[in-house]
Short mmCIF file of C-alpha atoms and ligand atoms in Angstrom, two decimals:
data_model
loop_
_atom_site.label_atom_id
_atom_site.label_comp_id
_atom_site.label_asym_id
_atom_site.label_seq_id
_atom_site.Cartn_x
_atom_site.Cartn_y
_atom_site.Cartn_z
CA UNK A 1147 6.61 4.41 10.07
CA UNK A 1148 3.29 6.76 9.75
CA UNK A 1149 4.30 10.12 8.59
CA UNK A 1150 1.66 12.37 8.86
CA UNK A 1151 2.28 15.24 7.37
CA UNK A 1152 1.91 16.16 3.47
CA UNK A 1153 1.98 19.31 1.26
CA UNK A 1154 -1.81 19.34 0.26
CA UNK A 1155 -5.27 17.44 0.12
CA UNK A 1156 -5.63 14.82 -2.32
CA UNK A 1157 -9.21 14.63 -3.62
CA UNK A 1158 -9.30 11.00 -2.56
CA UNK A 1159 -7.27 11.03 0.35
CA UNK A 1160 -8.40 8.80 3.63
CA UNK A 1161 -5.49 8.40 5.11
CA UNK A 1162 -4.34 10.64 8.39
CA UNK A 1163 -2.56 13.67 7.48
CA UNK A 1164 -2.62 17.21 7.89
CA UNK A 1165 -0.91 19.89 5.86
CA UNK A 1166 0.56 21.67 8.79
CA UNK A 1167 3.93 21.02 9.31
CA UNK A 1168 3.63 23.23 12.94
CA UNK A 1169 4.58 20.03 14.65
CA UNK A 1170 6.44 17.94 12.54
CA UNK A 1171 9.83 18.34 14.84
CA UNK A 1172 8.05 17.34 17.65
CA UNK A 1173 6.18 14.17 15.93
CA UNK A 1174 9.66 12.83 14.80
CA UNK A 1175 11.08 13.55 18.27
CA UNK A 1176 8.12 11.01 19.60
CA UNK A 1177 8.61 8.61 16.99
CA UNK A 1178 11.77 8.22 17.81
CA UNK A 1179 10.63 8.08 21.25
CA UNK A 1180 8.16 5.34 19.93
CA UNK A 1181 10.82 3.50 18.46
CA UNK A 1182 12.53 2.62 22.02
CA UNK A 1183 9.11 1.83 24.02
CA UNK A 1184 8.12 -0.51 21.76
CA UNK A 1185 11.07 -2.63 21.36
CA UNK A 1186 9.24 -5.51 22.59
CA UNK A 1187 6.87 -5.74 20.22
CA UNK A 1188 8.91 -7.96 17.87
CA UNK A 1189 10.14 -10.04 20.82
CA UNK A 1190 13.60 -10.34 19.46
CA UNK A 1191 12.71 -11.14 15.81
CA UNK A 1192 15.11 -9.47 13.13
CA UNK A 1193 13.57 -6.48 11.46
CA UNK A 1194 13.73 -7.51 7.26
CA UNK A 1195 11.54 -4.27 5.94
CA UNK A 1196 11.39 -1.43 6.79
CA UNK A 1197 8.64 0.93 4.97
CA UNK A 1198 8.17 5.10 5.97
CA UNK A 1199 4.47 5.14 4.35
CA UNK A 1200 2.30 8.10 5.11
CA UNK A 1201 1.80 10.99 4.54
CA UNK A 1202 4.53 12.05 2.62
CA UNK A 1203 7.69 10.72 3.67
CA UNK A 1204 9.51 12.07 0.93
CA UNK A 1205 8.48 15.31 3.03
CA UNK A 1206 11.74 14.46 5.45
CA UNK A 1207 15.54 14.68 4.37
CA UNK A 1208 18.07 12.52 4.67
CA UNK A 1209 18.97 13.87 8.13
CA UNK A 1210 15.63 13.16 9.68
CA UNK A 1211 15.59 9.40 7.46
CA UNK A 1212 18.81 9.05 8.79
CA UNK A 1213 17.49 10.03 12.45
CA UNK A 1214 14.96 7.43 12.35
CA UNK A 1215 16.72 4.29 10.58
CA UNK A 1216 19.84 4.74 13.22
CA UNK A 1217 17.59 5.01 16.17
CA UNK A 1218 15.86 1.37 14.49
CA UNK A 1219 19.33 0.19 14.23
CA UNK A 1220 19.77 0.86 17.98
CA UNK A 1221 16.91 -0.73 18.81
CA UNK A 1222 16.48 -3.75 16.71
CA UNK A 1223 18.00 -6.24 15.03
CA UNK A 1224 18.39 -4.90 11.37
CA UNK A 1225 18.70 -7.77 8.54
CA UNK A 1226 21.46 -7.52 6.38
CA UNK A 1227 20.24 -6.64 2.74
CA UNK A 1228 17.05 -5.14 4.72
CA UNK A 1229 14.62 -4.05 2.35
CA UNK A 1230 13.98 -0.11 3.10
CA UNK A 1231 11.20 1.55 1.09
CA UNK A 1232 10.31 5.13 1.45
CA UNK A 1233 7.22 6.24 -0.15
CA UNK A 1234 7.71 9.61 -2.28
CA UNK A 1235 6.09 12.36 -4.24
CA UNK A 1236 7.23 13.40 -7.75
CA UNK A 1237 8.03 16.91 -6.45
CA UNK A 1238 9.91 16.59 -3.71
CA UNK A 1239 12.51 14.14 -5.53
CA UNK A 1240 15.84 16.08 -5.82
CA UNK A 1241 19.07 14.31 -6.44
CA UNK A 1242 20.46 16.08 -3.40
CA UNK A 1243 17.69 14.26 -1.63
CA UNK A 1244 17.93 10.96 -3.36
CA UNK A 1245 21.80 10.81 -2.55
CA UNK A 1246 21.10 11.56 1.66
CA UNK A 1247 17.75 9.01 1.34
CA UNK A 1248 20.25 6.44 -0.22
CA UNK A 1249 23.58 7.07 2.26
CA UNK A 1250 20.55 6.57 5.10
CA UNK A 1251 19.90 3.63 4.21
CA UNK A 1252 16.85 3.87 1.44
CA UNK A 1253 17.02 1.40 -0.76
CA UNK A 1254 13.68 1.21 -2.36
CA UNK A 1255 11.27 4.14 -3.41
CA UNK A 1256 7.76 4.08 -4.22
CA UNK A 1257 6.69 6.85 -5.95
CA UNK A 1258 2.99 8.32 -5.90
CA UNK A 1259 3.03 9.13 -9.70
CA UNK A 1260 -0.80 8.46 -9.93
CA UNK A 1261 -0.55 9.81 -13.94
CA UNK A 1262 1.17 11.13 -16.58
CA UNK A 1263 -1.71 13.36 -17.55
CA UNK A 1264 -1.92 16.89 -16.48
CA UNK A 1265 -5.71 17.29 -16.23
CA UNK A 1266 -6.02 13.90 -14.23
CA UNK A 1267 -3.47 15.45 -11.81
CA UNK A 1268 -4.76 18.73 -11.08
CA UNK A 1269 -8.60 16.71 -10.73
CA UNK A 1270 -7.26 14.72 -8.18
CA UNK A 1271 -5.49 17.61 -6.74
CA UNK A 1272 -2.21 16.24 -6.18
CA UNK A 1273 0.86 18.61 -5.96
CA UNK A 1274 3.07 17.46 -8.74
CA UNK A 1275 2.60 18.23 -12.15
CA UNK A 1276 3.32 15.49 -15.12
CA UNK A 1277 6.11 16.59 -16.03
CA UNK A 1278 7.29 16.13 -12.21
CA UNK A 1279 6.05 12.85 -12.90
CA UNK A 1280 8.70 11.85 -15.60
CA UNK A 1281 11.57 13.58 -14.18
CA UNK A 1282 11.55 11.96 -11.05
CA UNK A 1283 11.87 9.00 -12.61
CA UNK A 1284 14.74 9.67 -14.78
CA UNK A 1285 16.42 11.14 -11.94
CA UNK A 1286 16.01 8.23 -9.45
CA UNK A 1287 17.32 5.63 -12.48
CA UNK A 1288 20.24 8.18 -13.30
CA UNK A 1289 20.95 8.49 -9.63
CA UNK A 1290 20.88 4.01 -9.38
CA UNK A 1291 18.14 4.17 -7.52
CA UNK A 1292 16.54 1.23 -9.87
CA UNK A 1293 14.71 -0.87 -7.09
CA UNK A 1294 11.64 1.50 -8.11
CA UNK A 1295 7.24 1.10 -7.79
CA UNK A 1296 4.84 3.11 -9.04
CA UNK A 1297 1.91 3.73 -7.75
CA UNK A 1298 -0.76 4.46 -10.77
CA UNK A 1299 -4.89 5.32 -10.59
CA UNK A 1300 -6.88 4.04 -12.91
CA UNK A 1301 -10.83 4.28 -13.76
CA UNK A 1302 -11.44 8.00 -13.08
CA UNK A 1303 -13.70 9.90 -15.23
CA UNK A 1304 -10.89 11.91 -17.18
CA UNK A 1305 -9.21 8.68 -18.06
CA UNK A 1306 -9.79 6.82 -21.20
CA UNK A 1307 -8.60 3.52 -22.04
CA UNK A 1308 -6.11 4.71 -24.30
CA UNK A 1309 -4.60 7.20 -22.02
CA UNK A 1310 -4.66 4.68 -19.35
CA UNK A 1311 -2.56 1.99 -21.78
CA UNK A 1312 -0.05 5.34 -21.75
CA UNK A 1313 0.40 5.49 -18.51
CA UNK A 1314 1.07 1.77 -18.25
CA UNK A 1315 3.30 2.30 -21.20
CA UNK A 1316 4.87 4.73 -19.97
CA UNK A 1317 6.06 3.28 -16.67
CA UNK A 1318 6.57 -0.14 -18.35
CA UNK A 1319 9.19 1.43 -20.82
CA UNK A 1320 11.35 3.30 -18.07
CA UNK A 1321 11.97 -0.58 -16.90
CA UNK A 1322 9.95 0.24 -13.35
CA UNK A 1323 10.02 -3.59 -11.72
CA UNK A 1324 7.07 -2.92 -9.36
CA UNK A 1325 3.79 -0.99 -9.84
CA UNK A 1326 0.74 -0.92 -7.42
CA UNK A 1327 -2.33 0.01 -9.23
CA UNK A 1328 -5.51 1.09 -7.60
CA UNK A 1329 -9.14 1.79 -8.45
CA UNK A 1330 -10.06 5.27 -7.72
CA UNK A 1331 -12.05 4.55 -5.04
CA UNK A 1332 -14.95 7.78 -3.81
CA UNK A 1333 -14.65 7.10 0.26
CA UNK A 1334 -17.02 9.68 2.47
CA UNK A 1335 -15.54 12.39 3.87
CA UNK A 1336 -13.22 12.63 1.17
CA UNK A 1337 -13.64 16.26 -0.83
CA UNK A 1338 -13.81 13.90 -3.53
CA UNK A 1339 -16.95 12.50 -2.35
CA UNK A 1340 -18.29 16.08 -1.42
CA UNK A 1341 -17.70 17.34 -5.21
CA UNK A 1342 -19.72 14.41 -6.51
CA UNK A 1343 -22.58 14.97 -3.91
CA UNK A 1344 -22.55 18.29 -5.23
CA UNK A 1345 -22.39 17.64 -8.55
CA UNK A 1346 -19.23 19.44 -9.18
CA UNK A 1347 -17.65 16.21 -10.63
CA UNK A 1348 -18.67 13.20 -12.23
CA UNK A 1349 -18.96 10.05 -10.14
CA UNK A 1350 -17.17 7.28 -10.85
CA UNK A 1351 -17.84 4.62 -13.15
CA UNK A 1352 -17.88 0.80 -12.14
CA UNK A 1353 -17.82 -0.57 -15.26
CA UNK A 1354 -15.42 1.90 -16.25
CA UNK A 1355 -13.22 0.50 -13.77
CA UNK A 1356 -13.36 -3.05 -14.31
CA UNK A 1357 -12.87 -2.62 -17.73
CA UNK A 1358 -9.62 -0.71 -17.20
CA UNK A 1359 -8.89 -3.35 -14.45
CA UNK A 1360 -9.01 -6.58 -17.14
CA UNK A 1361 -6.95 -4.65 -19.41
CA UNK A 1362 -4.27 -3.52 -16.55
CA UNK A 1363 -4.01 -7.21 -16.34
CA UNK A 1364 -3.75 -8.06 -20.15
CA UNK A 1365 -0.88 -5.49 -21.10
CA UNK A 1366 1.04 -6.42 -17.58
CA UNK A 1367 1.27 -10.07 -18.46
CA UNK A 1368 2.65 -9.39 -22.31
CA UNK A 1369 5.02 -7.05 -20.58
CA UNK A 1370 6.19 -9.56 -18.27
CA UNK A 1371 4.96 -8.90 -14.54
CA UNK A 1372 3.61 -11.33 -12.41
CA UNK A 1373 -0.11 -10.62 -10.98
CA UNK A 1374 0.94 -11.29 -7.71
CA UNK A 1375 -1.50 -9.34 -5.64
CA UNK A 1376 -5.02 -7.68 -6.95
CA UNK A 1377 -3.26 -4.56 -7.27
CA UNK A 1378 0.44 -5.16 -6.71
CA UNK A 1379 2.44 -6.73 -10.36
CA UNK A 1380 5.87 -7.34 -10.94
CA UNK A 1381 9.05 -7.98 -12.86
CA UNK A 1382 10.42 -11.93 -11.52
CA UNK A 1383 12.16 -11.05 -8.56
CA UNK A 1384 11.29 -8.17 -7.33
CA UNK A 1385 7.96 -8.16 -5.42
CA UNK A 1386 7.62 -6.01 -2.84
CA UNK A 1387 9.15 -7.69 0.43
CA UNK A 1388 7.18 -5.62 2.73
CA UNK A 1389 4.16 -5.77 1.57
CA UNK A 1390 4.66 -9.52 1.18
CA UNK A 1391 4.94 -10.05 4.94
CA UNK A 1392 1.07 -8.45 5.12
CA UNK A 1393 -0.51 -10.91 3.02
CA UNK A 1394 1.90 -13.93 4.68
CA UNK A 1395 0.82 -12.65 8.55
CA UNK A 1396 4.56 -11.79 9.16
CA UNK A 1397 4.62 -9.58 12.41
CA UNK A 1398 4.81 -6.11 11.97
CA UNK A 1399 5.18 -3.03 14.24
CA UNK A 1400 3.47 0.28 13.25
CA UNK A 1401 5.05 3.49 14.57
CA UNK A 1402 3.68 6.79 14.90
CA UNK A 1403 -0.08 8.56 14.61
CA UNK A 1404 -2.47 5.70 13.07
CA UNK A 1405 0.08 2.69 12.54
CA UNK A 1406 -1.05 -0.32 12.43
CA UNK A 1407 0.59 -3.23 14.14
CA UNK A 1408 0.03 -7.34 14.23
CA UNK A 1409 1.42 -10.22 15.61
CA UNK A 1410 -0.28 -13.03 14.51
CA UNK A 1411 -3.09 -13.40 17.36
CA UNK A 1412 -3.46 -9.57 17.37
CA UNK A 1413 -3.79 -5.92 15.91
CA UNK A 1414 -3.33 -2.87 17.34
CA UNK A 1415 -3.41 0.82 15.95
CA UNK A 1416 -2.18 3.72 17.09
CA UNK A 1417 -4.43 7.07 17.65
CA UNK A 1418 -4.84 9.04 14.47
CA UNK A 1419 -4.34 12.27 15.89
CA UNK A 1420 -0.65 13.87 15.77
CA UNK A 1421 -1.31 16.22 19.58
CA UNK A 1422 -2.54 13.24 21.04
CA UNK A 1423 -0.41 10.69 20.06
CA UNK A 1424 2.75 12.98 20.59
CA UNK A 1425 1.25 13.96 23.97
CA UNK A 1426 1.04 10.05 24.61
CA UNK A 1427 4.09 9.23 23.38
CA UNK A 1428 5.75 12.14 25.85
CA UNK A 1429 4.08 10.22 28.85
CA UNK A 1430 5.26 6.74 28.22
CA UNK A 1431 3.51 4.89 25.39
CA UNK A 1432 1.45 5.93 22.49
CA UNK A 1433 -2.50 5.83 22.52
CA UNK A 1434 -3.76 2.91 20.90
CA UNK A 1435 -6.68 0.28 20.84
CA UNK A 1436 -5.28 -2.95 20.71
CA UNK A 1437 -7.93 -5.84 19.61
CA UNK A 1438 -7.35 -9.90 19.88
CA UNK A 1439 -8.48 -11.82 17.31
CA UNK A 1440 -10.77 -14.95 17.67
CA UNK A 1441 -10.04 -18.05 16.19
CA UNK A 1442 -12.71 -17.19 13.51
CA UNK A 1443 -11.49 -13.75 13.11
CA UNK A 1444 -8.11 -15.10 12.40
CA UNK A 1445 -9.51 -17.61 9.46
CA UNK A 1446 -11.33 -14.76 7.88
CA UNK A 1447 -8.31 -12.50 8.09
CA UNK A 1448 -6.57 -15.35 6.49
CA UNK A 1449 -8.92 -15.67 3.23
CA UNK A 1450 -9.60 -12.27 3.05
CA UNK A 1451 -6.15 -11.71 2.74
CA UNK A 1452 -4.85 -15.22 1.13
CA UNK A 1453 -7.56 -14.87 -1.46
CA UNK A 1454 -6.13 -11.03 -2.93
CA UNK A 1455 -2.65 -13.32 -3.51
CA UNK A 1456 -0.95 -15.67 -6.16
CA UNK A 1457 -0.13 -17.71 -4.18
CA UNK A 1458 -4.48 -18.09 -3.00
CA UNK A 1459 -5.79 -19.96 -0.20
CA UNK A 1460 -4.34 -22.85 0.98
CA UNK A 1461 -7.00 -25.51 2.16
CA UNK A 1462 -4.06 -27.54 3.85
CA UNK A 1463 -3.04 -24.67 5.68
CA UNK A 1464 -7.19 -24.03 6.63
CA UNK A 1465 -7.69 -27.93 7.35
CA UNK A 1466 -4.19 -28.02 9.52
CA UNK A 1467 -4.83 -24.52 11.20
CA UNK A 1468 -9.09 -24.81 12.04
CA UNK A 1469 -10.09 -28.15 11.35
CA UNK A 1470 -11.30 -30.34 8.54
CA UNK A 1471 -14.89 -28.91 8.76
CA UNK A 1472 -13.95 -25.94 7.97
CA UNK A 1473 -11.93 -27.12 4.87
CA UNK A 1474 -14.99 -29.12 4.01
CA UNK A 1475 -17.56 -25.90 4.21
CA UNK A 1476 -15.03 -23.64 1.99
CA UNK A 1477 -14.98 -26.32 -0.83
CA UNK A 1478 -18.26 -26.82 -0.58
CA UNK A 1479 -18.97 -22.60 -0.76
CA UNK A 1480 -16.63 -22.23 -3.64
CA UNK A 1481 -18.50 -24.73 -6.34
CA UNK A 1482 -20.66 -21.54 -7.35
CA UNK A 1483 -17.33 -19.44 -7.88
CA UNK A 1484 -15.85 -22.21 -9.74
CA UNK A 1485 -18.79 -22.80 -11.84
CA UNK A 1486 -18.54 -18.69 -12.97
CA UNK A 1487 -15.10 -19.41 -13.51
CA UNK A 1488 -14.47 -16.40 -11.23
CA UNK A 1489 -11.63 -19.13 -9.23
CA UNK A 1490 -9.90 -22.09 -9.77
CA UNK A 1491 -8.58 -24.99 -7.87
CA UNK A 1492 -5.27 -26.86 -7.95
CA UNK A 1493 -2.82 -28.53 -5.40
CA UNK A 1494 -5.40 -27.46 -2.69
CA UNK A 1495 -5.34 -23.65 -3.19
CA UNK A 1496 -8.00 -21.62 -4.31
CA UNK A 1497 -6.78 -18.78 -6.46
CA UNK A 1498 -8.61 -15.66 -8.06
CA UNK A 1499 -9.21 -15.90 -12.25
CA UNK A 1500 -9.01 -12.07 -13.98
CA UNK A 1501 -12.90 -12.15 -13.48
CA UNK A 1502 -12.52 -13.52 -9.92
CA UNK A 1503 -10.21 -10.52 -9.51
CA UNK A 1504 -13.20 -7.86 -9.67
CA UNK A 1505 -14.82 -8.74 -6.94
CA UNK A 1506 -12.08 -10.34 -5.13
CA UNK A 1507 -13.09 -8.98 -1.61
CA UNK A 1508 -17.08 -10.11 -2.15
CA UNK A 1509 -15.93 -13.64 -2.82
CA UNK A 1510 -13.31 -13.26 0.31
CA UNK A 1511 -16.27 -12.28 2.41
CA UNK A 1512 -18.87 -14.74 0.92
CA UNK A 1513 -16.35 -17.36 1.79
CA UNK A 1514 -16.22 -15.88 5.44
CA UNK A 1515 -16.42 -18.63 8.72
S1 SF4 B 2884 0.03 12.71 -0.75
FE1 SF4 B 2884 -0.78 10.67 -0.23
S2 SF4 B 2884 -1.31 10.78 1.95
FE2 SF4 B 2884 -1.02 12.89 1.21
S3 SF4 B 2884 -3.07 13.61 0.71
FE3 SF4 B 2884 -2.17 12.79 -1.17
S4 SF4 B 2884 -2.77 10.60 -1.24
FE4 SF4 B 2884 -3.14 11.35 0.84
#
């Protein structure tokens, strides 16, 4: 579930959002709506996830959670022991909140923590400040809300390595089983991208980044995660189950403005435009271009995604799937990659090394049908 709304701009932000909360009563009225037209999406299947991304979710209170995860329950099938993540910023974590999130039916938080460092925060523009950033924490753990990710940012220009191995440290020693760690990436239309055209910050720094990358990966493994997607690691046990079901081609329904959906032959996506899709919604189903996927769309989906995993690509699953030839041309393409030492090769899957990790998505696309 999309929710579109959040408190202010993040530097780097592409996702849709606006920092208007004029209509957020009505959006939640549609998504609920949404919820009930698209019931046949999942054709019956039990839901086992359920994630409110965003946005900000943490932006809603238990009420409106509560709203939403009831009017699922109505709908669909809900697993028992469903995981139910809710994506959250450090300041709007209260324990009054927690407790409401939790009696809802929240069972899982991922927090946008980003960093522990004050002068990283206010350069990125986010709205917490680092001190936010611990407290949450402590609160959720006090509260039992242990099931816990955190999402850090690393290769910026305002972070060195050693303040980078803090913030690692840091979440590593509150016990946090599950943190996502991304790149800072510059995408256009970003303001980020406009202060760097205009020279009002400094770009960012590949090299920078990979170095902070291949160390990521170093302290990680000593502290026990598991590397089990480029930037997803955790403790034995407790990988994220949604975000699992991506990178397996698991069905999944999006709801509300710019939600993607697939169901194994096809993707869909809703319009990224709260008065439209509201307006949509209102008149029977939501706005959306909906897209089939050819055969060799769905291979290249397959190591594109496969190939970002542990688990790698599995050449049975390739030969069984599209045929022997194209087993026999992937083989053949990887030779150069194993010969770098950038992948490796066992029981018929191709996996990612550390270096193979770095350019993960250039080998994905090199090995394209
Ligand atoms: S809180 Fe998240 S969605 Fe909102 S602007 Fe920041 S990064 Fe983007």
């Amino acid at each position: 579930l999309h929710i579109p709304f959040c408190k202010q701009a993040c530097a780097y932000c592409n996702f849709h959002f606006t920092t208007s909360l004029r209509y957020k009563d009505e959006l939640l009225a549609a998504l609920v709506q949404e919820i009930g037209q698209e019931k046949a999406y999942l054709e019956g299947q039990t839901v086992e996830t359920i994630y409110f991304g965003g946005g900000t979710p943490s932006l809603l209170s238990g009420a409106e959670v509560n709203l939403l995860l009831q009017t699922i329950r109505n709908e669909f099938p809900l697993a028992e022991g469903a995981e139910i993540t809710l994506e959250a910023n450090p300041d709007d974590i209260t324990t009054e909140k927690l407790r409401t999130w939790k009696e809802a039916g929240i069972n899982r938080l991922s927090i946008g923590v980003q960093t522990f460092y004050e002068d990283e925060l206010r350069w990125m523009n986010r709205a917490h400040n680092a001190d936010q950033s611990r407290r949450c924490i402590e609160l959720c753990l006090q509260e039992g809300l242990t099931n816990l990710s955190i999402d850090l940012i690393y290769g910026s220009p305002l972070l060195s390595d050693e303040q980078w191995k803090q913030n690692v440290q840091t979440a590593v020693s509150y016990g946090i089983p599950h943190l996502s760690c991304y790149a800072l990436t510059v995408e256009e239309k970003t303001p980020l991208h406009k202060q760097i055209a205009q020279l009002k910050k400094t770009p960012v720094d590949s090299d920078h980044q990979a170095r902070q990358f291949i160390l990521l990966m170093d302290w990680l493994k000593e502290a026990g995660y598991e590397h089990y997607e480029v930037s997803n690691f955790a403790k034995p046990g407790m990988r994220s189950r949604h975000n699992s079901s991506y990178w397996k081609g698991i069905t999944y329904l999006g709801l509300g403005p710019s939600a993607h959906s697939f169901n194994g032959t096809g993707r869909r996506w809703n319009v990224a435009h709260n008065a439209k899709y509201i307006e949509s919604v209102q008149k029977g189903t939501a706005e959306k271009v909906c897209e089939e996927l050819t055969a060799t769309q769905q291979l290249n989906e397959c190591i594109m995604i496969s190939l970002r995993t542990a688990e790698g690509l599995d050449l049975n699953r390739v030969e069984i799937t599209w045929g022997e030839s194209e087993k026999l041309r992937i083989t053949k393409d990887i030779q150069k990659y194993l010969k770098k030492k950038q992948v490796v090769l066992s029981d018929n899957k191709v996996r990612l090394t550390n270096e193979g990790m770095l350019v993960a998505d250039g080998i994905a696309a090199n090995l394209f049908a």
